[in-house]
Short mmCIF file of C-alpha atoms in Angstrom, two decimals:
data_model
loop_
_atom_site.label_atom_id
_atom_site.label_comp_id
_atom_site.label_asym_id
_atom_site.label_seq_id
_atom_site.Cartn_x
_atom_site.Cartn_y
_atom_site.Cartn_z
CA MET I 1 -32.57 44.18 22.66
CA PHE I 2 -31.66 42.40 19.41
CA SER I 3 -28.14 41.65 20.58
CA ASN I 4 -29.38 39.78 23.72
CA LEU I 5 -31.39 37.38 21.55
CA LEU I 6 -28.21 36.04 19.91
CA SER I 7 -25.97 33.39 21.55
CA PRO I 8 -22.41 34.64 22.31
CA GLY I 9 -21.05 32.81 19.25
CA LEU I 10 -23.52 34.31 16.83
CA ARG I 11 -23.06 37.66 18.37
CA LEU I 12 -19.46 37.55 17.80
CA ALA I 13 -19.79 36.27 14.18
CA PHE I 14 -22.33 38.94 13.48
CA GLY I 15 -20.10 41.52 15.07
CA MET I 16 -17.20 40.58 12.97
CA ALA I 17 -19.39 40.90 9.91
CA VAL I 18 -20.38 44.39 10.79
CA CYS I 19 -16.85 45.27 11.75
CA ALA I 20 -15.80 44.55 8.18
CA THR I 21 -18.43 47.00 7.07
CA VAL I 22 -17.39 49.71 9.33
CA SER I 23 -13.60 49.15 9.37
CA ALA I 24 -13.03 51.81 6.93
CA CYS I 25 -14.48 54.33 9.25
CA ALA I 26 -12.77 52.85 12.30
CA SER I 27 -9.37 53.15 10.80
CA GLN I 28 -9.66 56.97 10.19
CA PRO I 29 -7.34 59.09 12.18
CA VAL I 30 -8.64 60.63 15.44
CA GLU I 31 -8.03 64.06 16.46
CA PHE I 32 -7.91 65.18 20.03
CA HIS I 33 -9.38 68.53 21.18
CA TYR I 34 -8.90 70.24 24.55
CA ASN I 35 -10.87 73.39 23.70
CA LEU I 36 -14.31 72.23 22.49
CA SER I 37 -15.89 75.70 22.79
CA GLY I 38 -13.18 77.95 21.31
CA VAL I 39 -13.17 80.22 24.35
CA GLN I 40 -10.05 82.31 24.82
CA ARG I 41 -9.38 83.69 28.28
CA VAL I 42 -6.37 84.74 30.30
CA TRP I 43 -5.71 85.63 34.02
CA PRO I 44 -5.27 88.13 35.23
CA GLY I 45 -7.15 90.37 32.72
CA ALA I 46 -6.07 93.51 31.03
CA PRO I 47 -4.31 95.78 31.80
CA GLU I 48 -2.29 93.29 33.92
CA THR I 49 0.30 90.90 32.30
CA PRO I 50 -1.39 87.47 31.71
CA ARG I 51 0.16 84.64 33.73
CA TYR I 52 -2.36 81.84 32.84
CA LYS I 53 -4.46 81.13 29.78
CA TYR I 54 -7.26 78.66 29.38
CA VAL I 55 -6.42 75.64 27.39
CA GLY I 56 -9.65 73.60 27.54
CA GLN I 57 -11.16 70.93 29.30
CA LEU I 58 -11.34 67.02 29.52
CA LEU I 59 -14.92 65.57 29.42
CA GLY I 60 -14.61 62.11 27.91
CA GLU I 61 -15.21 60.73 24.38
CA GLN I 62 -16.30 64.31 23.40
CA ASN I 63 -12.62 65.25 23.28
CA PHE I 64 -11.86 62.62 20.55
CA GLU I 65 -13.17 63.09 17.02
CA THR I 66 -12.51 61.66 13.55
CA LYS I 67 -11.79 63.87 10.66
CA SER I 68 -14.92 62.67 9.07
CA GLY I 69 -17.09 63.81 12.04
CA GLY I 70 -16.94 60.85 14.46
CA LEU I 71 -17.89 57.92 12.15
CA ALA I 72 -15.20 55.76 13.33
CA SER I 73 -16.34 56.27 16.95
CA MET I 74 -19.82 55.34 16.01
CA GLY I 75 -18.73 52.21 14.15
CA THR I 76 -16.70 51.10 17.13
CA LYS I 77 -19.69 51.56 19.36
CA VAL I 78 -21.95 49.51 17.06
CA VAL I 79 -19.59 46.64 17.00
CA LYS I 80 -19.04 46.73 20.79
CA TRP I 81 -22.80 46.84 21.35
CA ILE I 82 -23.31 43.77 18.99
CA VAL I 83 -20.68 41.58 20.67
CA GLY I 84 -21.74 42.68 24.19
CA LEU I 85 -18.86 44.70 25.12
CA ALA I 86 -20.65 48.00 25.61
CA SER I 87 -21.23 49.54 29.00
CA VAL I 88 -24.55 49.08 30.86
CA ASN I 89 -25.67 52.39 29.22
CA PRO I 90 -24.62 52.00 25.58
CA SER I 91 -26.72 54.88 24.41
CA GLY I 92 -24.88 57.35 26.83
CA PRO I 93 -21.59 58.89 26.27
CA THR I 94 -18.36 57.78 28.07
CA GLU I 95 -17.66 60.75 30.11
CA LEU I 96 -16.35 61.97 33.51
CA GLN I 97 -19.04 62.23 36.31
CA ARG I 98 -17.12 63.09 39.58
CA PRO I 99 -13.45 63.44 38.92
CA GLN I 100 -11.20 63.52 42.03
CA GLY I 101 -7.52 63.20 41.20
CA VAL I 102 -5.34 63.95 38.11
CA ALA I 103 -1.98 62.78 37.05
CA VAL I 104 -0.02 63.18 33.86
CA ASP I 105 2.86 60.95 32.80
CA GLU I 106 5.95 61.73 30.70
CA ARG I 107 4.11 60.71 27.50
CA GLY I 108 1.31 63.19 28.22
CA ARG I 109 -1.38 60.58 29.14
CA VAL I 110 -3.81 62.11 31.60
CA TYR I 111 -5.16 59.82 34.30
CA VAL I 112 -8.22 60.89 36.11
CA SER I 113 -9.87 59.05 39.06
CA ASP I 114 -13.57 59.25 39.02
CA ILE I 115 -15.29 58.42 42.29
CA SER I 116 -18.76 58.14 40.60
CA ARG I 117 -17.72 55.90 37.83
CA GLN I 118 -15.48 53.96 40.19
CA ALA I 119 -12.83 53.89 37.57
CA VAL I 120 -9.74 55.63 36.16
CA PHE I 121 -10.14 57.41 32.90
CA VAL I 122 -7.07 57.49 30.57
CA PHE I 123 -6.88 60.24 28.05
CA ASP I 124 -4.21 59.22 25.56
CA ARG I 125 -3.83 62.25 23.06
CA ASP I 126 -1.06 60.63 21.03
CA LYS I 127 -2.99 57.42 20.21
CA GLY I 128 -6.34 59.18 19.99
CA ARG I 129 -8.11 57.01 22.52
CA LEU I 130 -9.88 57.12 25.84
CA ASP I 131 -9.68 54.03 28.14
CA VAL I 132 -11.60 53.41 31.30
CA TRP I 133 -9.97 51.12 33.84
CA GLN I 134 -12.34 49.69 36.39
CA MET I 135 -10.40 46.89 37.91
CA ALA I 136 -8.27 47.52 41.03
CA ASP I 137 -6.88 43.95 40.87
CA LYS I 138 -7.88 40.75 39.26
CA ASN I 139 -11.00 40.16 41.24
CA THR I 140 -11.78 43.64 42.67
CA ARG I 141 -13.35 46.62 41.00
CA PHE I 142 -12.44 50.04 42.13
CA LYS I 143 -14.86 51.42 44.82
CA SER I 144 -13.80 55.00 45.82
CA PRO I 145 -10.48 55.98 43.75
CA VAL I 146 -9.39 59.28 45.00
CA GLY I 147 -5.65 60.10 44.86
CA ILE I 148 -3.60 59.08 41.77
CA ALA I 149 0.14 59.55 41.05
CA ILE I 150 2.77 58.34 38.55
CA GLY I 151 4.75 55.35 39.76
CA ALA I 152 7.77 53.58 38.52
CA ASP I 153 8.29 51.84 35.17
CA GLY I 154 5.16 53.36 33.57
CA HIS I 155 2.97 52.28 36.40
CA ILE I 156 0.32 54.43 38.11
CA LEU I 157 -0.74 54.42 41.79
CA VAL I 158 -4.36 54.77 42.85
CA ALA I 159 -5.54 55.24 46.44
CA ASP I 160 -8.97 53.73 47.03
CA ALA I 161 -10.42 55.14 50.16
CA ASP I 162 -13.13 52.48 50.60
CA LEU I 163 -10.90 49.49 49.76
CA HIS I 164 -8.26 50.81 52.22
CA LYS I 165 -5.28 50.26 49.76
CA VAL I 166 -3.20 51.75 47.24
CA TYR I 167 -3.24 49.90 43.91
CA ARG I 168 -0.63 49.72 41.18
CA LEU I 169 -1.68 49.38 37.56
CA ASP I 170 0.67 48.90 34.74
CA ALA I 171 0.69 50.97 31.47
CA ASP I 172 -2.06 48.95 30.00
CA GLY I 173 -4.22 49.21 33.18
CA LYS I 174 -3.55 45.70 34.26
CA PRO I 175 -3.21 45.16 38.12
CA ALA I 176 0.32 45.07 39.26
CA GLY I 177 0.15 44.80 43.04
CA THR I 178 -1.00 46.77 46.11
CA LEU I 179 0.53 48.42 49.17
CA GLY I 180 -0.82 49.46 52.58
CA ASP I 181 -3.00 46.36 53.19
CA GLY I 182 -3.70 46.29 56.91
CA PHE I 183 -2.03 49.66 57.56
CA LEU I 184 -4.48 52.22 55.95
CA GLN I 185 -7.94 53.19 57.24
CA ARG I 186 -9.06 55.67 54.53
CA PRO I 187 -6.13 56.47 52.02
CA THR I 188 -6.93 59.55 49.91
CA GLY I 189 -3.81 61.41 48.62
CA VAL I 190 -0.82 59.61 47.23
CA ALA I 191 2.47 60.88 45.95
CA ARG I 192 5.77 59.23 44.90
CA ASP I 193 9.52 60.56 45.39
CA PRO I 194 11.11 59.76 42.08
CA ALA I 195 14.58 59.99 43.78
CA THR I 196 13.97 57.24 46.34
CA GLY I 197 10.91 55.61 45.01
CA ASN I 198 9.25 56.05 48.39
CA ILE I 199 5.49 56.40 48.29
CA TYR I 200 3.51 58.71 50.51
CA VAL I 201 -0.11 58.05 51.41
CA ALA I 202 -2.39 60.47 53.27
CA ASP I 203 -4.61 58.39 55.65
CA THR I 204 -7.44 60.86 56.31
CA TRP I 205 -9.13 59.00 59.20
CA ALA I 206 -5.85 58.34 60.96
CA HIS I 207 -4.64 61.87 60.57
CA HIS I 208 -1.13 60.89 59.34
CA ILE I 209 0.94 60.27 56.32
CA GLN I 210 2.30 56.62 55.79
CA VAL I 211 5.56 56.37 53.88
CA PHE I 212 6.27 52.96 51.97
CA ASP I 213 9.41 51.87 50.11
CA ALA I 214 9.35 50.97 46.54
CA ASP I 215 8.47 47.34 47.47
CA GLY I 216 5.40 48.47 49.57
CA LYS I 217 7.10 48.07 53.00
CA LEU I 218 5.90 50.54 55.59
CA ILE I 219 9.03 52.45 56.60
CA LYS I 220 7.78 55.63 58.35
CA THR I 221 4.69 57.34 59.88
CA ILE I 222 4.44 61.13 59.56
CA GLY I 223 2.34 63.15 62.03
CA GLY I 224 -0.87 62.32 64.05
CA PRO I 225 -3.92 64.16 65.15
CA GLY I 226 -3.35 67.82 66.24
CA VAL I 227 -3.00 71.37 65.19
CA ALA I 228 0.78 71.90 65.89
CA PRO I 229 3.11 71.91 62.90
CA GLY I 230 3.65 68.38 61.61
CA LEU I 231 0.35 67.18 62.96
CA PHE I 232 -2.86 66.89 60.96
CA ASN I 233 -6.70 67.02 60.95
CA ARG I 234 -8.02 64.88 58.02
CA PRO I 235 -5.28 65.35 55.55
CA THR I 236 -6.22 64.66 51.90
CA TYR I 237 -4.09 65.42 48.84
CA LEU I 238 -0.32 65.24 48.59
CA TYR I 239 2.29 66.57 46.22
CA ILE I 240 6.11 66.13 46.10
CA ALA I 241 8.21 68.86 44.34
CA HIS I 242 11.65 70.48 44.98
CA ASP I 243 12.45 67.89 47.64
CA ARG I 244 9.48 68.88 49.70
CA LEU I 245 6.20 67.18 50.71
CA TYR I 246 3.09 69.44 50.42
CA VAL I 247 0.06 68.33 52.40
CA SER I 248 -3.54 69.62 52.21
CA ASP I 249 -4.27 69.58 55.99
CA THR I 250 -7.92 69.85 55.16
CA LEU I 251 -9.83 70.34 58.43
CA ASN I 252 -7.04 72.33 59.90
CA ALA I 253 -7.77 74.69 56.93
CA ARG I 254 -4.14 74.99 55.89
CA ILE I 255 -1.22 73.63 53.64
CA GLN I 256 1.74 72.19 55.40
CA VAL I 257 5.12 71.89 53.79
CA LEU I 258 7.54 69.30 55.22
CA THR I 259 10.85 67.68 54.32
CA LEU I 260 10.55 64.19 52.91
CA ASP I 261 11.53 62.90 56.29
CA GLY I 262 8.51 64.68 57.80
CA LYS I 263 10.15 67.69 59.53
CA PRO I 264 7.67 70.71 59.30
CA LEU I 265 9.00 73.65 57.30
CA GLN I 266 6.11 75.93 56.63
CA THR I 267 2.43 76.49 57.16
CA PHE I 268 -0.03 78.82 55.50
CA GLY I 269 -3.80 79.21 55.02
CA ARG I 270 -6.53 79.96 57.48
CA ARG I 271 -10.22 79.72 57.93
CA GLY I 272 -12.27 82.67 56.80
CA ILE I 273 -14.73 84.16 54.37
CA PHE I 274 -12.49 86.17 52.10
CA ILE I 275 -10.91 85.14 48.69
CA GLY I 276 -7.60 83.68 49.58
CA ASP I 277 -8.77 81.99 52.82
CA THR I 278 -8.61 78.26 52.83
CA PRO I 279 -11.50 76.67 54.82
CA ARG I 280 -11.48 73.45 52.82
CA PRO I 281 -8.28 72.99 50.94
CA LYS I 282 -8.11 69.83 48.63
CA GLY I 283 -5.69 69.47 45.80
CA VAL I 284 -2.23 71.00 46.13
CA ALA I 285 0.60 71.08 43.43
CA VAL I 286 3.75 73.10 42.62
CA ASP I 287 5.07 74.42 39.30
CA LYS I 288 8.81 74.84 38.23
CA ASP I 289 8.95 78.34 39.76
CA GLY I 290 7.79 77.10 43.19
CA ASN I 291 4.32 78.60 42.88
CA ILE I 292 1.97 76.60 45.02
CA TYR I 293 -1.55 75.84 43.67
CA VAL I 294 -4.35 75.02 46.24
CA VAL I 295 -7.84 73.93 45.30
CA GLU I 296 -10.14 75.69 47.84
CA SER I 297 -13.12 73.50 47.47
CA TYR I 298 -15.41 75.38 49.88
CA TYR I 299 -15.52 78.58 47.83
CA ASP I 300 -14.71 76.91 44.56
CA TYR I 301 -11.45 78.62 43.74
CA LEU I 302 -7.93 77.55 42.55
CA LEU I 303 -5.61 79.87 44.58
CA VAL I 304 -1.97 80.38 43.41
CA PHE I 305 0.52 81.25 46.20
CA ASN I 306 4.24 82.01 46.11
CA ASP I 307 6.77 79.78 47.82
CA GLN I 308 6.41 81.75 50.95
CA GLY I 309 2.60 81.31 51.04
CA LYS I 310 1.63 84.77 49.88
CA LEU I 311 -1.46 84.82 47.71
CA LEU I 312 -0.65 85.79 44.13
CA LEU I 313 -3.78 85.16 42.21
CA PRO I 314 -7.27 83.59 42.67
CA ILE I 315 -9.16 82.00 39.85
CA GLY I 316 -12.66 80.75 40.19
CA GLY I 317 -15.92 81.21 42.00
CA THR I 318 -18.97 78.89 41.89
CA GLY I 319 -20.35 78.12 38.38
CA ASN I 320 -19.80 76.22 35.20
CA ALA I 321 -18.35 78.96 32.91
CA VAL I 322 -14.77 79.02 31.96
CA GLY I 323 -12.80 80.02 35.03
CA ARG I 324 -15.36 78.85 37.55
CA PHE I 325 -15.68 75.57 39.53
CA TYR I 326 -18.06 73.46 41.50
CA LEU I 327 -16.70 71.62 44.32
CA PRO I 328 -13.21 71.13 42.77
CA ALA I 329 -10.86 68.47 44.14
CA GLY I 330 -7.32 67.46 42.78
CA VAL I 331 -4.82 69.44 40.87
CA TRP I 332 -1.62 68.45 38.81
CA ILE I 333 1.16 70.22 36.99
CA ASP I 334 2.64 68.50 33.92
CA GLN I 335 6.11 68.93 32.33
CA GLN I 336 4.74 71.62 30.00
CA GLN I 337 3.56 73.63 33.16
CA ARG I 338 -0.11 72.90 32.19
CA VAL I 339 -2.40 73.04 35.35
CA TYR I 340 -5.04 70.39 35.54
CA ILE I 341 -8.00 70.90 37.94
CA ALA I 342 -10.46 68.12 38.72
CA ASP I 343 -13.79 70.23 38.73
CA MET I 344 -15.69 67.49 40.43
CA PHE I 345 -19.38 68.55 40.37
CA ASN I 346 -19.02 69.99 36.87
CA GLY I 347 -17.84 66.60 35.72
CA ARG I 348 -14.63 67.82 33.92
CA VAL I 349 -10.89 68.43 34.27
CA VAL I 350 -10.13 72.14 33.46
CA ILE I 351 -6.69 72.92 32.01
CA PHE I 352 -4.75 76.21 32.11
CA GLN I 353 -1.31 77.07 30.78
CA TYR I 354 1.20 78.79 33.19
CA LEU I 355 2.86 81.47 31.13
CA GLY I 356 5.54 82.27 33.61
CA GLY I 357 6.59 85.66 35.05
CA ALA I 358 6.74 87.08 38.43
#
């Protein structure tokens, strides 16, 4: 490539010259789009009262567009290529490949862990930019990021299953510490209690939940291997809402609800072949009305239960059309009651709007 023939200094100088040429394009306002296809759909369909509507999906840089049709994005790519900052595949788009976990902060920034890209994608609608954070700490790249949650002071928490730790990143993606070093075998799900600052981590191989204080000190272990209430078989995703801890007890084919101290309160779900069964539950989340969302990854469904564990609505089935999934993973509810589903093998995050109602 031509850029590889230039010394770093010449490449930078040449890049600055080109930057001056394309700066007018690069400064153009960027628009963010959820619904790239214009599809409109609601669930359940007529004649029932709709409870959810399709908002759109997150794919990657395709969600960002300048008013002039993407020239600013192209100019930025040219400059990055010339100065050597482009990715190893500069001709390909920056897009999700195998998203696992989703979290949304108070500012509306959407964080997505991608196990294939070994990175965290940050969709910043207000700033009109997409960032890809690859570094877990100063000298270590992410290897298998799965669970992701919002931490304190604008930080995020990322559980890396293969690095055996939970990493903190600040609002700019800079490493800000770790927790669980020496205590975790394969951390997957992570959740934080905003009232106490305690951080809950699902250790899938150890069949338990580890609880750390805000400083990263281990203060409690919940559960252990088994089938009785309060015990687990390969737990994965976690969610905290309404002073309750929700656990996807994946190989026990159920969801468990516990107090934040670990006392079992409720269990629902079962193995089976019918819609509403939960042979492989993954992501779990809860909305403002107490409805519980379970990603059933085996049959590719998002299942909505009430707070008693009764099935209200299934959305999904295998496929890539709107309302279908392919090995989905995590789920998250934001402050506007939008539902984000990491549709892993479709390489996207699907977004629904909860419309409320019984």
